[in-house]
Structure formats: C-alpha cells, structure tokens
GROMACS .gro file of C-alpha atoms in nm:
model
  379
    1ASP     CA    1  -0.858  -1.854   1.152
    2CYS     CA    2  -0.956  -1.546   1.155
    3ALA     CA    3  -0.772  -1.264   1.312
    4ALA     CA    4  -0.986  -1.256   1.616
    5CYS     CA    5  -0.918  -1.615   1.674
    6ILE     CA    6  -0.550  -1.643   1.629
    7LEU     CA    7  -0.519  -1.295   1.830
    8THR     CA    8  -0.772  -1.315   2.047
    9PRO     CA    9  -0.616  -1.575   2.304
   10LYS     CA   10  -0.251  -1.406   2.255
   11MET     CA   11  -0.337  -1.109   2.364
   12VAL     CA   12  -0.547  -1.240   2.690
   13ALA     CA   13  -0.257  -1.475   2.803
   14VAL     CA   14  -0.016  -1.154   2.752
   15GLY     CA   15  -0.264  -0.943   2.933
   16GLN     CA   16  -0.257  -1.170   3.256
   17HIS     CA   17   0.095  -1.302   3.205
   18GLU     CA   18   0.279  -1.186   3.525
   19ASN     CA   19   0.635  -1.067   3.347
   20ILE     CA   20   0.474  -0.876   3.138
   21GLU     CA   21   0.348  -0.508   3.134
   22ILE     CA   22   0.169  -0.355   2.850
   23LEU     CA   23   0.202   0.014   2.806
   24ASN     CA   24  -0.092   0.108   2.551
   25PHE     CA   25  -0.192   0.459   2.460
   26SER     CA   26   0.208   0.516   2.464
   27GLU     CA   27   0.479   0.608   2.246
   28VAL     CA   28   0.861   0.574   2.243
   29GLN     CA   29   1.010   0.889   2.262
   30ALA     CA   30   1.425   0.855   2.312
   31VAL     CA   31   1.642   0.521   2.377
   32SER     CA   32   1.995   0.593   2.555
   33GLY     CA   33   2.292   0.354   2.643
   34VAL     CA   34   2.403   0.046   2.544
   35PRO     CA   35   2.320  -0.314   2.401
   36GLY     CA   36   2.186  -0.487   2.747
   37ASP     CA   37   2.137  -0.158   2.947
   38TYR     CA   38   1.878   0.086   2.772
   39ARG     CA   39   1.692   0.294   2.878
   40VAL     CA   40   1.400   0.380   2.708
   41ARG     CA   41   1.180   0.720   2.754
   42VAL     CA   42   0.794   0.650   2.715
   43LEU     CA   43   0.548   0.917   2.672
   44ARG     CA   44   0.220   0.759   2.812
   45ARG     CA   45  -0.059   0.962   2.662
   46ALA     CA   46  -0.342   0.998   2.877
   47ARG     CA   47  -0.658   0.741   2.894
   48ARG     CA   48  -0.877   0.979   3.155
   49VAL     CA   49  -1.043   0.611   3.216
   50ASP     CA   50  -0.871   0.419   3.487
   51PRO     CA   51  -0.825   0.063   3.296
   52ASP     CA   52  -0.844  -0.182   3.656
   53ALA     CA   53  -1.189   0.014   3.778
   54CYS     CA   54  -1.321   0.054   3.422
   55VAL     CA   55  -1.606  -0.309   3.399
   56ALA     CA   56  -1.662  -0.217   3.015
   57CYS     CA   57  -2.059  -0.187   3.124
   58HIS     CA   58  -2.014   0.067   2.806
   59ALA     CA   59  -2.271   0.355   3.032
   60CYS     CA   60  -2.036   0.581   2.865
   61ARG     CA   61  -2.062   0.612   2.545
   62ASP     CA   62  -2.446   0.524   2.541
   63VAL     CA   63  -2.456   0.938   2.681
   64CYS     CA   64  -2.154   1.052   2.505
   65PRO     CA   65  -2.288   1.316   2.246
   66THR     CA   66  -2.030   1.284   2.038
   67LYS     CA   67  -1.924   1.084   1.733
   68VAL     CA   68  -1.635   1.070   1.519
   69PRO     CA   69  -1.512   0.809   1.202
   70SER     CA   70  -1.402   0.463   1.369
   71GLU     CA   71  -1.042   0.354   1.341
   72PHE     CA   72  -1.087  -0.008   1.370
   73ASP     CA   73  -1.359   0.019   1.088
   74VAL     CA   74  -1.147   0.219   0.876
   75GLY     CA   75  -1.444   0.546   0.885
   76ILE     CA   76  -1.705   0.346   0.752
   77VAL     CA   77  -1.886   0.354   1.092
   78ASN     CA   78  -1.848   0.618   1.388
   79ARG     CA   79  -1.756   0.614   1.757
   80LYS     CA   80  -1.796   0.814   2.009
   81ALA     CA   81  -1.532   1.028   2.184
   82ILE     CA   82  -1.477   0.758   2.454
   83TYR     CA   83  -1.459   0.459   2.325
   84MET     CA   84  -1.325   0.105   2.301
   85ALA     CA   85  -1.058   0.021   2.048
   86PHE     CA   86  -1.232  -0.246   1.912
   87PRO     CA   87  -1.431  -0.537   2.143
   88GLN     CA   88  -1.124  -0.759   2.230
   89ALA     CA   89  -0.943  -0.510   2.339
   90ILE     CA   90  -0.658  -0.541   2.586
   91PRO     CA   91  -0.660  -0.424   2.879
   92ASN     CA   92  -1.086  -0.437   2.801
   93ALA     CA   93  -1.167  -0.090   2.970
   94TYR     CA   94  -1.266   0.213   2.791
   95VAL     CA   95  -1.073   0.534   2.657
   96VAL     CA   96  -1.109   0.860   2.618
   97ASP     CA   97  -1.023   1.080   2.234
   98GLY     CA   98  -0.920   1.351   2.417
   99ASP     CA   99  -0.870   1.557   2.041
  100HIS     CA  100  -1.272   1.485   2.007
  101CYS     CA  101  -1.404   1.503   2.397
  102THR     CA  102  -1.646   1.810   2.427
  103TRP     CA  103  -1.521   1.833   2.787
  104VAL     CA  104  -1.143   1.826   2.701
  105GLN     CA  105  -1.140   2.119   2.423
  106THR     CA  106  -1.411   2.321   2.639
  107GLU     CA  107  -1.100   2.318   2.925
  108GLY     CA  108  -1.473   2.178   3.137
  109LYS     CA  109  -1.683   2.397   3.085
  110LYS     CA  110  -1.986   2.160   2.891
  111CYS     CA  111  -2.079   1.796   2.877
  112GLY     CA  112  -1.866   1.547   3.150
  113ALA     CA  113  -2.204   1.354   3.094
  114CYS     CA  114  -1.957   1.035   3.081
  115VAL     CA  115  -1.818   1.075   3.433
  116LYS     CA  116  -2.222   1.121   3.567
  117LYS     CA  117  -2.296   0.821   3.413
  118CYS     CA  118  -1.994   0.593   3.562
  119PRO     CA  119  -2.097   0.391   3.844
  120LYS     CA  120  -1.759   0.289   3.897
  121ASP     CA  121  -1.593   0.647   3.939
  122ALA     CA  122  -1.344   0.537   3.686
  123ILE     CA  123  -1.348   0.807   3.477
  124HIS     CA  124  -1.076   1.093   3.492
  125LEU     CA  125  -1.141   1.364   3.237
  126ASP     CA  126  -0.838   1.594   3.403
  127GLU     CA  127  -0.556   1.311   3.350
  128GLU     CA  128  -0.235   1.419   3.226
  129PRO     CA  129   0.000   1.276   3.017
  130ARG     CA  130   0.294   1.149   3.160
  131THR     CA  131   0.653   1.039   3.092
  132VAL     CA  132   0.800   0.740   3.238
  133GLU     CA  133   1.180   0.556   3.178
  134ILE     CA  134   1.195   0.181   3.154
  135ASP     CA  135   1.512   0.007   3.208
  136VAL     CA  136   1.559  -0.298   2.937
  137GLY     CA  137   1.826  -0.544   2.755
  138ASN     CA  138   1.679  -0.588   2.470
  139ILE     CA  139   1.408  -0.414   2.212
  140VAL     CA  140   1.220  -0.592   1.981
  141VAL     CA  141   1.077  -0.358   1.643
  142ALA     CA  142   0.689  -0.436   1.542
  143THR     CA  143   0.545  -0.232   1.404
  144GLY     CA  144   0.368  -0.308   1.124
  145PHE     CA  145   0.281  -0.155   0.786
  146ASP     CA  146   0.024   0.172   0.693
  147PRO     CA  147  -0.211   0.059   0.414
  148PHE     CA  148  -0.158   0.324   0.111
  149ASP     CA  149  -0.390   0.577   0.076
  150ALA     CA  150  -0.565   0.527  -0.278
  151THR     CA  151  -0.716   0.934  -0.252
  152ARG     CA  152  -0.333   0.972  -0.404
  153ILE     CA  153  -0.445   0.808  -0.720
  154GLU     CA  154  -0.724   0.975  -0.819
  155ARG     CA  155  -0.842   0.872  -1.129
  156TYR     CA  156  -0.980   0.531  -0.916
  157GLY     CA  157  -1.250   0.778  -0.761
  158TYR     CA  158  -1.186   0.691  -0.411
  159GLY     CA  159  -1.317   0.965  -0.188
  160LYS     CA  160  -1.534   1.082  -0.424
  161LEU     CA  161  -1.717   0.797  -0.562
  162PRO     CA  162  -1.948   0.634  -0.274
  163ASN     CA  163  -1.876   0.299  -0.372
  164VAL     CA  164  -1.511   0.278  -0.459
  165LEU     CA  165  -1.384   0.068  -0.132
  166THR     CA  166  -1.003  -0.014   0.029
  167ALA     CA  167  -0.930  -0.329   0.097
  168LEU     CA  168  -1.012  -0.256   0.435
  169GLU     CA  169  -1.306  -0.144   0.394
  170PHE     CA  170  -1.409  -0.412   0.229
  171GLU     CA  171  -1.284  -0.669   0.524
  172ARG     CA  172  -1.470  -0.460   0.758
  173LEU     CA  173  -1.766  -0.470   0.558
  174THR     CA  174  -1.798  -0.863   0.496
  175ASN     CA  175  -1.740  -0.909   0.903
  176ALA     CA  176  -2.004  -1.049   1.051
  177SER     CA  177  -1.911  -0.772   1.326
  178GLY     CA  178  -1.947  -0.482   1.080
  179PRO     CA  179  -2.174  -0.211   0.995
  180THR     CA  180  -2.400  -0.444   0.873
  181GLY     CA  181  -2.367  -0.803   0.979
  182GLY     CA  182  -2.143  -0.927   0.739
  183LYS     CA  183  -2.357  -0.818   0.427
  184ILE     CA  184  -2.231  -0.687   0.141
  185VAL     CA  185  -2.419  -0.405   0.029
  186THR     CA  186  -2.348  -0.034  -0.165
  187ARG     CA  187  -2.398   0.281   0.016
  188SER     CA  188  -2.664   0.494   0.030
  189PRO     CA  189  -2.726   0.848   0.105
  190ARG     CA  190  -2.871   0.954   0.427
  191PHE     CA  191  -2.965   1.321   0.582
  192ASN     CA  192  -2.732   1.378   0.899
  193ARG     CA  193  -2.989   1.579   1.099
  194ARG     CA  194  -2.665   1.738   1.323
  195THR     CA  195  -2.479   1.802   0.966
  196LYS     CA  196  -2.744   1.929   0.797
  197GLN     CA  197  -2.589   1.754   0.506
  198GLU     CA  198  -2.625   1.442   0.304
  199GLU     CA  199  -2.371   1.136   0.357
  200TRP     CA  200  -2.327   0.802   0.248
  201VAL     CA  201  -2.388   0.512   0.499
  202PHE     CA  202  -2.350   0.140   0.472
  203GLU     CA  203  -2.715   0.015   0.566
  204PRO     CA  204  -2.850  -0.358   0.662
  205GLU     CA  205  -3.157  -0.301   0.369
  206ALA     CA  206  -2.972  -0.150   0.136
  207SER     CA  207  -2.927  -0.306  -0.275
  208GLN     CA  208  -2.620  -0.542  -0.316
  209PRO     CA  209  -2.434  -0.493  -0.565
  210LYS     CA  210  -2.465  -0.622  -0.931
  211SER     CA  211  -2.100  -0.631  -1.021
  212VAL     CA  212  -1.818  -0.606  -0.832
  213ALA     CA  213  -1.447  -0.510  -0.966
  214ILE     CA  214  -1.115  -0.551  -0.789
  215ILE     CA  215  -0.834  -0.395  -0.900
  216HIS     CA  216  -0.457  -0.518  -0.812
  217CYS     CA  217  -0.169  -0.333  -0.694
  218VAL     CA  218  -0.316   0.013  -0.623
  219GLY     CA  219   0.026   0.235  -0.447
  220SER     CA  220   0.186  -0.076  -0.536
  221ARG     CA  221   0.457  -0.146  -0.829
  222ASP     CA  222   0.444   0.209  -0.892
  223ALA     CA  223   0.701   0.431  -0.965
  224ASN     CA  224   0.504   0.706  -0.888
  225PHE     CA  225   0.428   0.550  -0.510
  226ASN     CA  226   0.536   0.261  -0.390
  227SER     CA  227   0.777   0.004  -0.682
  228HIS     CA  228   0.825  -0.288  -0.434
  229CYS     CA  229   0.521  -0.586  -0.441
  230SER     CA  230   0.317  -0.578  -0.154
  231ARG     CA  231   0.301  -0.928  -0.155
  232VAL     CA  232  -0.058  -1.003   0.037
  233CYS     CA  233  -0.260  -0.817  -0.220
  234CYS     CA  234  -0.310  -1.088  -0.497
  235MET     CA  235  -0.417  -1.317  -0.262
  236TYR     CA  236  -0.646  -1.120  -0.045
  237SER     CA  237  -0.830  -1.037  -0.342
  238LEU     CA  238  -0.874  -1.352  -0.491
  239LYS     CA  239  -1.000  -1.414  -0.117
  240PHE     CA  240  -1.243  -1.116  -0.148
  241ALA     CA  241  -1.329  -1.230  -0.518
  242HIS     CA  242  -1.479  -1.567  -0.356
  243LEU     CA  243  -1.641  -1.360  -0.083
  244VAL     CA  244  -1.809  -1.193  -0.358
  245LYS     CA  245  -1.904  -1.531  -0.495
  246GLU     CA  246  -2.041  -1.711  -0.186
  247LYS     CA  247  -2.266  -1.414  -0.075
  248LEU     CA  248  -2.370  -1.303  -0.375
  249PRO     CA  249  -2.401  -1.569  -0.625
  250GLY     CA  250  -2.592  -1.414  -0.862
  251ALA     CA  251  -2.337  -1.095  -0.925
  252GLU     CA  252  -2.064  -1.083  -1.130
  253CYS     CA  253  -1.700  -1.040  -1.026
  254TYR     CA  254  -1.410  -0.908  -1.232
  255GLN     CA  255  -1.022  -0.903  -1.132
  256PHE     CA  256  -0.773  -0.654  -1.298
  257TYR     CA  257  -0.431  -0.735  -1.187
  258ILE     CA  258  -0.104  -0.722  -1.346
  259ASP     CA  259   0.084  -1.062  -1.276
  260MET     CA  260  -0.057  -1.301  -1.035
  261ARG     CA  261   0.232  -1.372  -0.733
  262ALA     CA  262   0.018  -1.684  -0.577
  263PHE     CA  263   0.339  -1.762  -0.498
  264GLY     CA  264   0.281  -2.039  -0.153
  265LYS     CA  265   0.119  -2.351  -0.094
  266GLY     CA  266  -0.228  -2.392  -0.221
  267TYR     CA  267  -0.215  -2.024  -0.395
  268GLU     CA  268  -0.223  -2.122  -0.724
  269GLU     CA  269  -0.510  -2.365  -0.704
  270PHE     CA  270  -0.699  -2.124  -0.493
  271PHE     CA  271  -0.622  -1.886  -0.790
  272GLU     CA  272  -0.800  -2.159  -1.028
  273ARG     CA  273  -1.073  -2.207  -0.767
  274ILE     CA  274  -1.202  -1.904  -0.820
  275LYS     CA  275  -1.172  -1.861  -1.158
  276ASP     CA  276  -1.387  -2.188  -1.140
  277GLU     CA  277  -1.621  -2.022  -0.925
  278GLY     CA  278  -1.685  -1.764  -1.223
  279VAL     CA  279  -1.491  -1.449  -1.149
  280PHE     CA  280  -1.383  -1.300  -1.445
  281VAL     CA  281  -0.971  -1.275  -1.442
  282VAL     CA  282  -0.824  -1.009  -1.674
  283ARG     CA  283  -0.472  -0.926  -1.721
  284GLY     CA  284  -0.404  -0.531  -1.751
  285ARG     CA  285  -0.391  -0.213  -1.591
  286THR     CA  286  -0.694  -0.042  -1.486
  287ALA     CA  287  -0.752   0.314  -1.657
  288GLN     CA  288  -0.990   0.481  -1.427
  289VAL     CA  289  -1.328   0.430  -1.278
  290ASP     CA  290  -1.569   0.709  -1.367
  291ALA     CA  291  -1.887   0.798  -1.300
  292ARG     CA  292  -2.181   0.759  -1.522
  293ASP     CA  293  -2.580   0.738  -1.533
  294GLY     CA  294  -2.620   0.713  -1.172
  295GLY     CA  295  -2.324   0.457  -1.130
  296MET     CA  296  -2.056   0.411  -1.210
  297VAL     CA  297  -1.784   0.240  -1.580
  298ILE     CA  298  -1.479   0.147  -1.496
  299ARG     CA  299  -1.226   0.121  -1.846
  300GLY     CA  300  -0.927  -0.111  -1.848
  301GLU     CA  301  -0.714  -0.286  -2.061
  302ASP     CA  302  -0.724  -0.664  -2.107
  303ILE     CA  303  -0.362  -0.775  -2.272
  304VAL     CA  304  -0.404  -1.147  -2.353
  305HIS     CA  305  -0.693  -1.004  -2.562
  306ASP     CA  306  -0.549  -0.691  -2.702
  307ARG     CA  307  -0.877  -0.442  -2.627
  308ILE     CA  308  -0.973  -0.189  -2.405
  309MET     CA  309  -1.265  -0.306  -2.161
  310GLU     CA  310  -1.541  -0.044  -2.064
  311PHE     CA  311  -1.830  -0.178  -1.837
  312PRO     CA  312  -2.026  -0.056  -1.551
  313VAL     CA  313  -2.010  -0.189  -1.227
  314ASP     CA  314  -2.218  -0.115  -0.868
  315MET     CA  315  -1.891  -0.127  -0.629
  316VAL     CA  316  -1.512  -0.102  -0.673
  317LEU     CA  317  -1.282  -0.263  -0.496
  318LEU     CA  318  -0.907  -0.145  -0.429
  319ALA     CA  319  -0.592  -0.379  -0.364
  320VAL     CA  320  -0.366  -0.106  -0.195
  321GLY     CA  321  -0.058  -0.188  -0.119
  322LEU     CA  322   0.167  -0.180   0.208
  323GLU     CA  323   0.392   0.090   0.303
  324PRO     CA  324   0.604   0.194   0.624
  325ALA     CA  325   0.419   0.286   0.915
  326LYS     CA  326   0.320   0.637   1.006
  327GLY     CA  327   0.637   0.758   1.232
  328ALA     CA  328   0.854   0.477   1.133
  329ARG     CA  329   1.134   0.730   1.050
  330ARG     CA  330   1.150   0.906   1.359
  331LEU     CA  331   1.137   0.582   1.570
  332ALA     CA  332   1.429   0.471   1.383
  333LYS     CA  333   1.603   0.750   1.484
  334ALA     CA  334   1.485   0.733   1.810
  335LEU     CA  335   1.677   0.420   1.811
  336GLY     CA  336   1.931   0.491   1.642
  337ILE     CA  337   1.883   0.217   1.353
  338GLU     CA  338   1.926   0.299   0.980
  339PRO     CA  339   1.604   0.261   0.806
  340GLU     CA  340   1.585   0.179   0.399
  341GLU     CA  341   1.516   0.456   0.142
  342ASP     CA  342   1.192   0.372   0.137
  343GLY     CA  343   1.131   0.371   0.497
  344TRP     CA  344   1.131  -0.007   0.638
  345PHE     CA  345   1.365  -0.130   0.874
  346THR     CA  346   1.650  -0.266   0.787
  347GLU     CA  347   1.786  -0.614   0.926
  348LEU     CA  348   2.174  -0.655   0.954
  349ASP     CA  349   2.171  -0.977   0.700
  350TYR     CA  350   1.845  -1.043   0.496
  351ASN     CA  351   2.035  -1.435   0.525
  352ALA     CA  352   2.246  -1.513   0.795
  353ASP     CA  353   2.094  -1.256   1.056
  354PRO     CA  354   1.725  -1.172   0.940
  355THR     CA  355   1.655  -1.012   1.273
  356ALA     CA  356   1.889  -0.837   1.383
  357THR     CA  357   1.971  -0.424   1.345
  358ASN     CA  358   2.299  -0.251   1.276
  359ARG     CA  359   2.299  -0.151   1.719
  360ALA     CA  360   2.307  -0.496   1.863
  361GLY     CA  361   2.024  -0.545   2.126
  362ILE     CA  362   1.761  -0.429   1.911
  363HIS     CA  363   1.576  -0.653   1.673
  364VAL     CA  364   1.333  -0.619   1.412
  365ALA     CA  365   1.039  -0.840   1.340
  366GLY     CA  366   0.762  -0.903   1.067
  367VAL     CA  367   0.597  -0.596   0.833
  368CYS     CA  368   0.837  -0.356   1.004
  369GLN     CA  369   1.112  -0.477   0.730
  370GLY     CA  370   0.891  -0.494   0.470
  371PRO     CA  371   0.553  -0.659   0.320
  372LYS     CA  372   0.524  -1.018   0.420
  373ASP     CA  373   0.231  -1.255   0.413
  374ILE     CA  374   0.089  -1.369   0.774
  375PRO     CA  375   0.322  -1.711   0.748
  376ASP     CA  376   0.622  -1.536   0.642
  377THR     CA  377   0.612  -1.279   0.952
  378VAL     CA  378   0.516  -1.552   1.231
  379ALA     CA  379   0.876  -1.714   1.070
   0.00000   0.00000   0.00000
C-alpha cells in the first residue's frame, strides 16, 4: 500500500480516540521527574487558527498573497503562508506560518486578508505561543530521520542543475497528488513577474526525460559524510527505476551502485525484475554530473567491465541517505538519554532490550535508533 493508504486511517483513528491527545505544532523543551512520574514541559507554538472552528474550506488560502516553498512537497512547489501541512493532516485544519505571514511580520500593519475571508471566525493572528506541562508515566521517542542534504556533495550539481533531484523530490513528482499529477517531466524555465527572475518549475506539459540516471549511496557509506548504510536506498532506487520504465517505456534508465543490498523477502527477485525491464545496472561510483551543451553529462566508473563511462542524461536522481532528525541531540539531552556519536538514539541492548534506553520508562522506536525499512520499523 502507499503511505497515505496506511497512515490516513491510523491518523483518523488516533485523532478520534478518547484517550489520545495530539499536541502537534509543539516541541518538548524539558523532562523532569522519575520513571513512572515524569513531568514534560511542552512549547505549544501559535497555530493562529482554531482547529475546532476551522472547517478547511480553503477560503483563507485562496486570498493569501504570500507563497513559500512547501515542506511536504520538498520545495518543488509552493504553499501559502496559511496552509495545511498535507491533505490528510490531523487535525484537518489550517495553520499560519508566522515567519512568512505579512500580518505577523508587520505586527498587524498590513494584510490580514485571511481573517476577513474566514466564514467561521477561526483565525486569530495575534495568538501567542504558550507552555504546558503534562505528567506521564512513560515516554516513547519516535522522531524519525532527516534526509541527507545533497548540496553538501557539490560534484553532483544538486541545487545548481535544475534536473538533478533527490529521492523525495522524485517521490512527490511521481505522486498523483504532486505538481504534475504523477507525470515524469523535466523542469522548465518560467519568468516570475513578482520576483522579476527566471525560475525552474515542473509543468505537466513539459518535456519528458529520454534518459534517467539513479545514483546510489549519496551521503551514505562515505567517511566524509555518513559511514553507515542507510538500508532503504537500494530498494527505493529500484522502485524508481521501475516507475521510470512503467511511465516512460522508451526512456533509458541507469543505476549506479556500490553494492546492491537487496536483503529482504522478494527483494533480490525485484532487483532481477527491473533488469528484465531494461534497466542498465552499473556497479561503480559516480564521479560527477556536469552541464554540457544545454543538458547534463554523467561520468562514472563501471567496475565489472573495468571502464569509465560518460554519457548524456536528461534527469539525475540522487538516492540520499538517512540522518538523525534535526534537534535529536537537544531532545536527547532534555530526556537525559545518551545518543550515539553520530546522533542516533541508543537502545539499552540491541538484542535483548532493543526499545529500552538507559533511563527507565523512556523507550525508542523506529528510525530514530538508526536506519530501518518499513517492516523492521513496524517490528
């Protein structure tokens, strides 16, 4: 199943459960007390929209003049300063981005169009953040991960070459709810009248790539960045190759990998399947991606045939690895538990007690401990 099919019913069930209170748009600041009797201080940021009154009619969004890159769509499209994180968000209500809201930034001297347009009087732009304290017996840490910042590896041209994408950007591009309705197209230039500058955007009518290269282990298994294997990159790269061949049957697709770690049930079979679909699998590191003659040229090694390859491509996908979530070290300090040297949360005993920590009553779950795929995270 897709992520929305798995998560949406779970989120709705949690949101309606009488014994569960969701404190989103919030941040844990401090934890005190003893096991079984912890006191947690939580900063509740100002939503500036009453989630109980908001009916998600979108009227406020339609009149908001400010556009900023969407975090959910990894910046490939824009959202408004008053927005909903994603269509299935719980609660299903809007929130104001105070860092970009004109009313907030000018201290009420400009805009405020959303307040006038709201039919439910749900928007309160003068709301302030507040701190609450809650008493709990146990704490489960499930803060997940952040994807590796591909701009740190300059030779791949990410951030400079418009059609070099990260894995999450390609995921949103191929999604039916993405900016192109799921079509795989290249970025094209468009003049922005507001900023008076040319920008590269995804348009549903843009040209389709005739060749796509997928580079594995970007930011993983590299002593310069992260020495660990991120575990999920090989398989999602194979999935991307399958999507490329499915949606663009005439396009060439190349996979550059160091080692293929297809370790799960049916994984090796899937690897063989994409080769049967016509994907070129090349073992070796990619040296660099350069702009040339209005397009891109990728240069890399082919260890099996002992040669250097160089050929033009229209799109490059970077299989970025997983890193500890931003703020993980600060949270670990607040909780009084020790993170590993690279920032992942440490379990008490990997084999005998894989979810407990050195502080009783505080547990860790999922990828905050280290890279895992979905079955291992669920387990």
